[in-house]
Amino acid sequence: MKKHEAWAYNVLQQLAYLLIIFVAFPLIIWTGLAMSPSFVSAFPSAVNVLGGQQSARTLHFFLTAALVLFLLVHVFMVILAGFWSRVRAMITGCAVRKEGA
Amino acid sequence: MSKLSRRQLIAAGALTAAGAGGLAVAAKLAHRYGLVPPDSGGIYGPGATLTYAAQRLLTRHSMAREFSRSQISVKPLQNEVSPLGDEFKQLQAAGFADWQLKVDGTVAEPKTFSLAELRSFPRRSHITMIQCEEGWSYIAEWTGVPLAHVLTVVGAAPQATHVVYRSFEKEWWESIDMADALHPQTLLAHEMNGGELPVGFGGPLRMRVTRQLGYKSVKYITSLTVTENIKQFGKGLGAASPETGYAWFAGI
């Protein structure tokens, strides 16, 4: 199947997803664990590397804000691009093309 | 989209059945090995159970980080408490000479200790961080008698699973499992930063559970009950805090 230009992601989009999946999500899990007194008792370096429990907490907050913003922007874009066709594409994994597209 | 083939359908069904069976076996094992917290019901129950079981399997014997003297917080936050009333003021005026700690439950010999007796017991100090659910934290040096020592003195039964502790503030009671009760850092603290434990920080006697959030370190301890059936206390959630939405296990 030939890839249509409209269905491919550009470099910035790819970078954004790369950052969210491989940087933001692992970091938010890590900073979350760094706030757990039990986890930190077993793995103290997990919080020391981050500069202490309060630094972990600050990072966790900013990451939360970033992820929520990412989500809101995407919901907004889905609405702009046609809510039902996009949601259907998300669930079924394939996009329905309009005639002549 | 390709249609779901019969083979895929059978495989998905088998996987679902295996998953459900696995969950049932896991639940049984968790109950047998005491990996289920008392507040395992409700919508947050599965999450609370998973957290508690994982922490008990991975970090049962871990020690909370201890800090150096220079890292002690200059201005620790004295979390506000409601007024303690006239009875407490009278005890305070007498230098807490009449303060008593009652220990009962599944023990060889129920006992009542005075503050002087507790101070004469072997003591341990550690410089650790107390961390609140609300986000604030401070580092202080705590000194007290290890709870494990008090449990030995009264002869706690080997089949005991939890220790319940109550505050002078009647509505405030908590419990911990034996992993924390026998943990060497768990103290009945009577000193802070080298001086007498101030009333604002829980003096004369405060439970100090180092591997859990601050609300497990209950202030003004007046009694302990060793038990093998934690469900019989209060609403059966193991402490007062889960009744208002907090997790019983605060090791998170």
Short mmCIF file of C-alpha atoms in Angstrom, two decimals:
data_model
loop_
_atom_site.label_atom_id
_atom_site.label_comp_id
_atom_site.label_asym_id
_atom_site.label_seq_id
_atom_site.Cartn_x
_atom_site.Cartn_y
_atom_site.Cartn_z
CA MET A 1 0.00 0.00 0.00
CA LYS A 2 1.41 3.35 -1.01
CA LYS A 3 1.82 5.83 1.79
CA HIS A 4 -0.08 9.00 1.17
CA GLU A 5 1.64 12.22 2.29
CA ALA A 6 -1.26 13.16 4.52
CA TRP A 7 -0.86 9.97 6.54
CA ALA A 8 2.84 10.36 7.29
CA TYR A 9 4.29 12.26 10.23
CA ASN A 10 6.86 14.99 9.69
CA VAL A 11 10.16 15.28 11.59
CA LEU A 12 8.82 17.60 14.29
CA GLN A 13 5.84 15.35 14.92
CA GLN A 14 8.08 12.31 15.12
CA LEU A 15 10.40 14.12 17.55
CA ALA A 16 7.47 15.14 19.71
CA TYR A 17 6.23 11.56 19.98
CA LEU A 18 9.74 10.27 20.58
CA LEU A 19 10.19 12.73 23.45
CA ILE A 20 6.84 11.93 25.01
CA ILE A 21 7.19 8.15 24.81
CA PHE A 22 10.89 7.72 25.55
CA VAL A 23 11.65 10.75 27.74
CA ALA A 24 8.55 12.22 29.40
CA PHE A 25 6.82 8.96 30.35
CA PRO A 26 9.92 7.21 31.77
CA LEU A 27 10.82 10.42 33.63
CA ILE A 28 7.38 10.85 35.18
CA ILE A 29 7.45 7.23 36.37
CA TRP A 30 10.96 7.69 37.76
CA THR A 31 10.17 10.99 39.54
CA GLY A 32 6.98 9.41 40.88
CA LEU A 33 8.90 6.47 42.33
CA ALA A 34 11.45 8.92 43.77
CA MET A 35 8.65 10.33 45.94
CA SER A 36 7.90 6.90 47.44
CA PRO A 37 9.60 6.54 50.82
CA SER A 38 9.59 2.74 50.57
CA PHE A 39 11.01 2.60 47.05
CA VAL A 40 13.70 5.15 47.91
CA SER A 41 14.71 3.17 51.00
CA ALA A 42 15.60 0.28 48.72
CA PHE A 43 17.03 2.34 45.83
CA PRO A 44 18.40 5.58 47.32
CA SER A 45 20.37 6.49 44.19
CA ALA A 46 17.07 6.79 42.28
CA VAL A 47 16.36 9.99 44.20
CA ASN A 48 19.94 11.18 44.78
CA VAL A 49 20.56 11.42 41.04
CA LEU A 50 17.52 13.70 40.74
CA GLY A 51 18.83 15.99 43.46
CA GLY A 52 16.58 14.92 46.31
CA GLN A 53 12.94 14.18 46.92
CA GLN A 54 11.75 17.80 46.58
CA SER A 55 13.51 18.19 43.20
CA ALA A 56 11.85 14.98 42.05
CA ARG A 57 8.51 16.43 43.13
CA THR A 58 9.10 19.66 41.17
CA LEU A 59 10.09 17.72 38.03
CA HIS A 60 7.05 15.49 38.47
CA PHE A 61 4.76 18.54 38.53
CA PHE A 62 6.26 20.08 35.38
CA LEU A 63 6.09 16.74 33.57
CA THR A 64 2.46 16.37 34.59
CA ALA A 65 1.71 19.82 33.18
CA ALA A 66 3.56 18.97 29.94
CA LEU A 67 1.71 15.68 29.48
CA VAL A 68 -1.68 17.25 30.21
CA LEU A 69 -0.91 20.03 27.72
CA PHE A 70 0.14 17.42 25.13
CA LEU A 71 -3.15 15.61 25.68
CA LEU A 72 -5.28 18.76 25.44
CA VAL A 73 -3.54 19.90 22.24
CA HIS A 74 -4.14 16.49 20.71
CA VAL A 75 -7.79 16.35 21.65
CA PHE A 76 -8.12 19.82 20.12
CA MET A 77 -6.38 18.66 16.93
CA VAL A 78 -8.60 15.58 16.72
CA ILE A 79 -11.66 17.80 16.95
CA LEU A 80 -10.26 20.04 14.20
CA ALA A 81 -9.42 17.09 11.94
CA GLY A 82 -12.87 15.53 12.23
CA PHE A 83 -13.70 13.94 15.56
CA TRP A 84 -15.52 10.76 14.53
CA SER A 85 -13.28 9.73 11.64
CA ARG A 86 -10.16 10.25 13.79
CA VAL A 87 -11.55 8.39 16.82
CA ARG A 88 -12.62 5.55 14.53
CA ALA A 89 -9.09 5.48 13.11
CA MET A 90 -7.62 5.31 16.63
CA ILE A 91 -9.79 2.37 17.61
CA THR A 92 -9.65 0.32 14.42
CA GLY A 93 -6.11 1.25 13.39
CA CYS A 94 -7.06 2.22 9.85
CA ALA A 95 -8.24 5.45 8.38
CA VAL A 96 -11.24 5.67 6.13
CA ARG A 97 -10.37 7.82 3.14
CA LYS A 98 -12.92 9.99 1.54
CA GLU A 99 -13.70 9.46 -2.12
CA GLY A 100 -11.04 11.05 -4.28
CA ALA A 101 -8.65 11.69 -1.41
CA MET B 1 -9.30 -3.91 8.63
CA SER B 2 -8.96 -7.66 8.40
CA LYS B 3 -11.66 -9.74 10.05
CA LEU B 4 -10.88 -11.48 13.28
CA SER B 5 -10.09 -15.06 12.28
CA ARG B 6 -11.34 -18.05 14.22
CA ARG B 7 -7.78 -18.87 15.27
CA GLN B 8 -7.29 -15.37 16.67
CA LEU B 9 -10.60 -15.60 18.49
CA ILE B 10 -9.63 -18.89 20.15
CA ALA B 11 -6.19 -17.57 21.08
CA ALA B 12 -7.71 -14.40 22.59
CA GLY B 13 -10.21 -16.49 24.55
CA ALA B 14 -7.50 -18.80 25.86
CA LEU B 15 -5.36 -15.84 26.88
CA THR B 16 -8.27 -14.20 28.71
CA ALA B 17 -9.03 -17.43 30.57
CA ALA B 18 -5.36 -17.86 31.48
CA GLY B 19 -5.22 -14.26 32.68
CA ALA B 20 -8.30 -14.63 34.86
CA GLY B 21 -6.97 -17.92 36.26
CA GLY B 22 -3.60 -16.30 36.94
CA LEU B 23 -5.27 -13.43 38.78
CA ALA B 24 -7.24 -15.86 40.96
CA VAL B 25 -4.08 -17.77 41.86
CA ALA B 26 -2.23 -14.50 42.56
CA ALA B 27 -5.04 -13.35 44.86
CA LYS B 28 -4.90 -16.64 46.79
CA LEU B 29 -1.13 -16.49 47.16
CA ALA B 30 -1.30 -12.82 48.21
CA HIS B 31 -3.75 -13.70 50.99
CA ARG B 32 -1.64 -16.60 52.20
CA TYR B 33 1.55 -14.55 52.42
CA GLY B 34 -0.05 -11.48 53.98
CA LEU B 35 0.33 -9.27 50.93
CA VAL B 36 -3.19 -7.84 51.09
CA PRO B 37 -3.66 -4.55 52.98
CA PRO B 38 -6.72 -4.14 55.26
CA ASP B 39 -8.17 -1.48 52.94
CA SER B 40 -8.13 -3.73 49.86
CA GLY B 41 -11.82 -3.07 49.03
CA GLY B 42 -13.27 -0.24 46.97
CA ILE B 43 -12.14 1.23 43.68
CA TYR B 44 -8.64 2.01 44.92
CA GLY B 45 -8.30 -1.45 46.49
CA PRO B 46 -6.57 -3.24 43.58
CA GLY B 47 -4.01 -0.41 43.28
CA ALA B 48 -3.41 -0.34 47.03
CA THR B 49 -2.98 -4.12 47.07
CA LEU B 50 -0.58 -4.11 44.13
CA THR B 51 1.53 -1.36 45.76
CA TYR B 52 1.61 -3.07 49.15
CA ALA B 53 2.38 -6.53 47.73
CA ALA B 54 5.14 -5.17 45.48
CA GLN B 55 6.74 -3.19 48.32
CA ARG B 56 6.61 -6.16 50.70
CA LEU B 57 8.15 -8.48 48.11
CA LEU B 58 10.88 -6.04 47.04
CA THR B 59 11.61 -3.77 50.00
CA ARG B 60 10.62 -5.69 53.14
CA HIS B 61 14.01 -5.29 54.82
CA SER B 62 15.21 -2.06 53.24
CA MET B 63 16.41 0.77 55.47
CA ALA B 64 15.26 4.37 55.07
CA ARG B 65 18.00 6.76 53.97
CA GLU B 66 19.91 8.28 56.88
CA PHE B 67 21.38 11.74 56.48
CA SER B 68 24.36 13.52 57.96
CA ARG B 69 24.03 15.97 60.85
CA SER B 70 24.67 18.94 58.55
CA GLN B 71 21.58 18.03 56.50
CA ILE B 72 19.15 18.42 59.41
CA SER B 73 16.48 20.99 58.50
CA VAL B 74 17.01 24.35 60.22
CA LYS B 75 13.29 25.10 60.31
CA PRO B 76 11.27 21.87 60.35
CA LEU B 77 7.57 22.34 59.70
CA GLN B 78 5.53 21.94 62.84
CA ASN B 79 2.32 20.66 61.36
CA GLU B 80 -0.63 22.15 63.22
CA VAL B 81 -2.73 20.01 65.51
CA SER B 82 -6.11 20.74 67.01
CA PRO B 83 -6.04 21.99 70.64
CA LEU B 84 -5.21 19.10 72.92
CA GLY B 85 -7.43 20.15 75.83
CA ASP B 86 -7.06 20.60 79.59
CA GLU B 87 -6.13 17.01 80.40
CA PHE B 88 -3.11 17.25 78.11
CA LYS B 89 -2.15 20.64 79.57
CA GLN B 90 -2.16 19.16 83.08
CA LEU B 91 0.05 16.27 81.96
CA GLN B 92 2.35 18.75 80.25
CA ALA B 93 2.54 20.98 83.34
CA ALA B 94 3.72 17.95 85.34
CA GLY B 95 6.48 17.30 82.79
CA PHE B 96 4.56 14.29 81.45
CA ALA B 97 5.52 12.34 84.59
CA ASP B 98 2.11 10.64 84.47
CA TRP B 99 2.14 9.91 80.72
CA GLN B 100 1.48 6.23 80.16
CA LEU B 101 1.83 3.82 77.29
CA LYS B 102 -0.52 0.86 77.54
CA VAL B 103 0.44 -2.27 75.59
CA ASP B 104 -2.04 -5.13 75.19
CA GLY B 105 -3.44 -7.62 72.68
CA THR B 106 -1.86 -10.93 71.77
CA VAL B 107 1.05 -10.55 74.18
CA ALA B 108 2.37 -12.79 76.95
CA GLU B 109 1.95 -10.03 79.51
CA PRO B 110 0.03 -6.76 78.92
CA LYS B 111 1.95 -3.87 80.45
CA THR B 112 1.79 -0.16 81.05
CA PHE B 113 4.97 1.87 80.77
CA SER B 114 5.73 5.30 82.13
CA LEU B 115 7.70 7.77 80.06
CA ALA B 116 10.65 7.34 82.45
CA GLU B 117 10.64 3.58 81.84
CA LEU B 118 10.57 4.07 78.08
CA ARG B 119 13.47 6.51 78.33
CA SER B 120 15.48 3.96 80.31
CA PHE B 121 15.08 1.34 77.55
CA PRO B 122 17.80 0.82 74.92
CA ARG B 123 17.65 3.75 72.52
CA ARG B 124 18.38 4.27 68.89
CA SER B 125 18.82 7.46 66.89
CA HIS B 126 18.55 8.14 63.20
CA ILE B 127 18.60 11.22 61.02
CA THR B 128 15.79 10.64 58.56
CA MET B 129 13.35 12.52 56.41
CA ILE B 130 9.71 12.83 57.34
CA GLN B 131 7.62 13.34 54.26
CA CYS B 132 3.99 14.43 54.21
CA GLU B 133 1.26 13.41 51.80
CA GLU B 134 0.80 17.17 51.23
CA GLY B 135 4.31 17.42 49.78
CA TRP B 136 6.40 19.10 52.46
CA SER B 137 9.28 17.31 54.14
CA TYR B 138 12.05 17.87 56.64
CA ILE B 139 15.06 16.05 57.99
CA ALA B 140 15.51 15.59 61.74
CA GLU B 141 17.28 13.37 64.20
CA TRP B 142 14.91 11.11 66.06
CA THR B 143 15.75 9.21 69.22
CA GLY B 144 13.61 6.64 70.96
CA VAL B 145 13.09 3.05 71.93
CA PRO B 146 12.75 0.67 69.00
CA LEU B 147 9.16 -0.62 68.84
CA ALA B 148 10.67 -4.12 68.40
CA HIS B 149 12.19 -3.85 71.89
CA VAL B 150 8.86 -2.96 73.52
CA LEU B 151 7.24 -5.88 71.67
CA THR B 152 9.92 -8.20 73.04
CA VAL B 153 9.42 -6.93 76.61
CA VAL B 154 5.67 -7.68 76.51
CA GLY B 155 6.20 -10.95 74.64
CA ALA B 156 4.27 -10.31 71.43
CA ALA B 157 2.87 -13.56 70.00
CA PRO B 158 4.70 -14.88 66.92
CA GLN B 159 1.42 -15.20 65.01
CA ALA B 160 0.71 -11.46 65.42
CA THR B 161 0.30 -9.69 62.10
CA HIS B 162 -0.17 -6.01 63.02
CA VAL B 163 0.43 -3.47 65.76
CA VAL B 164 -2.33 -0.90 66.31
CA TYR B 165 -1.35 2.40 67.92
CA ARG B 166 -3.50 5.21 69.25
CA SER B 167 -3.00 8.87 69.92
CA PHE B 168 -4.05 11.07 72.81
CA GLU B 169 -6.23 12.63 70.11
CA LYS B 170 -8.90 9.97 70.33
CA GLU B 171 -9.91 9.95 66.68
CA TRP B 172 -6.37 9.29 65.52
CA TRP B 173 -5.26 5.68 65.36
CA GLU B 174 -3.10 3.74 62.93
CA SER B 175 -1.56 0.32 62.42
CA ILE B 176 1.48 -1.19 60.77
CA ASP B 177 2.34 -4.75 59.78
CA MET B 178 5.09 -6.72 61.52
CA ALA B 179 7.61 -5.90 58.76
CA ASP B 180 7.43 -2.27 59.88
CA ALA B 181 6.75 -2.96 63.57
CA LEU B 182 9.92 -5.05 63.89
CA HIS B 183 11.93 -2.81 61.55
CA PRO B 184 15.03 -1.52 63.38
CA GLN B 185 14.30 2.12 62.45
CA THR B 186 10.73 2.09 63.79
CA LEU B 187 10.85 4.01 67.05
CA LEU B 188 8.65 5.20 69.85
CA ALA B 189 10.47 8.52 69.70
CA HIS B 190 10.85 10.73 72.76
CA GLU B 191 13.69 12.98 71.58
CA MET B 192 14.21 15.13 68.49
CA ASN B 193 17.45 16.80 67.38
CA GLY B 194 19.11 15.98 70.70
CA GLY B 195 16.47 17.54 72.94
CA GLU B 196 13.13 16.50 74.39
CA LEU B 197 10.53 15.92 71.68
CA PRO B 198 8.53 19.19 71.51
CA VAL B 199 4.74 18.96 71.83
CA GLY B 200 4.34 20.49 68.35
CA PHE B 201 6.25 17.55 66.89
CA GLY B 202 4.34 14.92 68.85
CA GLY B 203 5.95 15.05 72.29
CA PRO B 204 6.16 13.39 74.67
CA LEU B 205 5.90 10.21 72.58
CA ARG B 206 5.61 9.79 68.84
CA MET B 207 5.59 6.75 66.58
CA ARG B 208 8.25 7.11 63.93
CA VAL B 209 7.77 4.87 60.88
CA THR B 210 10.62 5.80 58.55
CA ARG B 211 9.52 4.09 55.32
CA GLN B 212 6.03 5.52 55.15
CA LEU B 213 4.49 8.98 54.79
CA GLY B 214 4.20 11.26 57.82
CA TYR B 215 0.63 10.40 58.75
CA LYS B 216 1.78 6.95 59.91
CA SER B 217 4.13 8.66 62.39
CA VAL B 218 1.30 9.38 64.83
CA LYS B 219 1.82 11.95 67.59
CA TYR B 220 1.03 11.59 71.33
CA ILE B 221 1.05 7.80 71.49
CA THR B 222 -0.91 6.42 74.47
CA SER B 223 -1.51 2.76 73.65
CA LEU B 224 -0.48 -0.16 71.47
CA THR B 225 -2.44 -3.31 70.67
CA VAL B 226 -0.72 -6.31 69.13
CA THR B 227 -3.16 -8.27 67.01
CA GLU B 228 -3.56 -11.14 64.58
CA ASN B 229 -6.90 -9.82 63.30
CA ILE B 230 -6.59 -6.26 62.05
CA LYS B 231 -10.13 -6.32 60.66
CA GLN B 232 -11.71 -6.09 64.12
CA PHE B 233 -10.63 -2.47 64.69
CA GLY B 234 -12.80 0.49 63.73
CA LYS B 235 -14.40 0.00 60.34
CA GLY B 236 -11.98 -2.80 59.49
CA LEU B 237 -9.75 -0.69 57.26
CA GLY B 238 -6.71 -0.96 59.54
CA ALA B 239 -6.61 2.68 60.61
CA ALA B 240 -8.58 5.91 60.87
CA SER B 241 -6.89 7.38 57.78
CA PRO B 242 -8.45 5.03 55.15
CA GLU B 243 -11.88 6.01 56.48
CA THR B 244 -11.21 9.51 55.14
CA GLY B 245 -9.65 8.37 51.85
CA TYR B 246 -5.97 7.95 52.70
CA ALA B 247 -4.22 4.68 51.90
CA TRP B 248 -3.52 2.37 54.85
CA PHE B 249 -0.10 1.54 53.41
CA ALA B 250 1.69 4.87 53.05
CA GLY B 251 4.97 3.52 51.69
CA ILE B 252 3.52 4.36 48.23
#
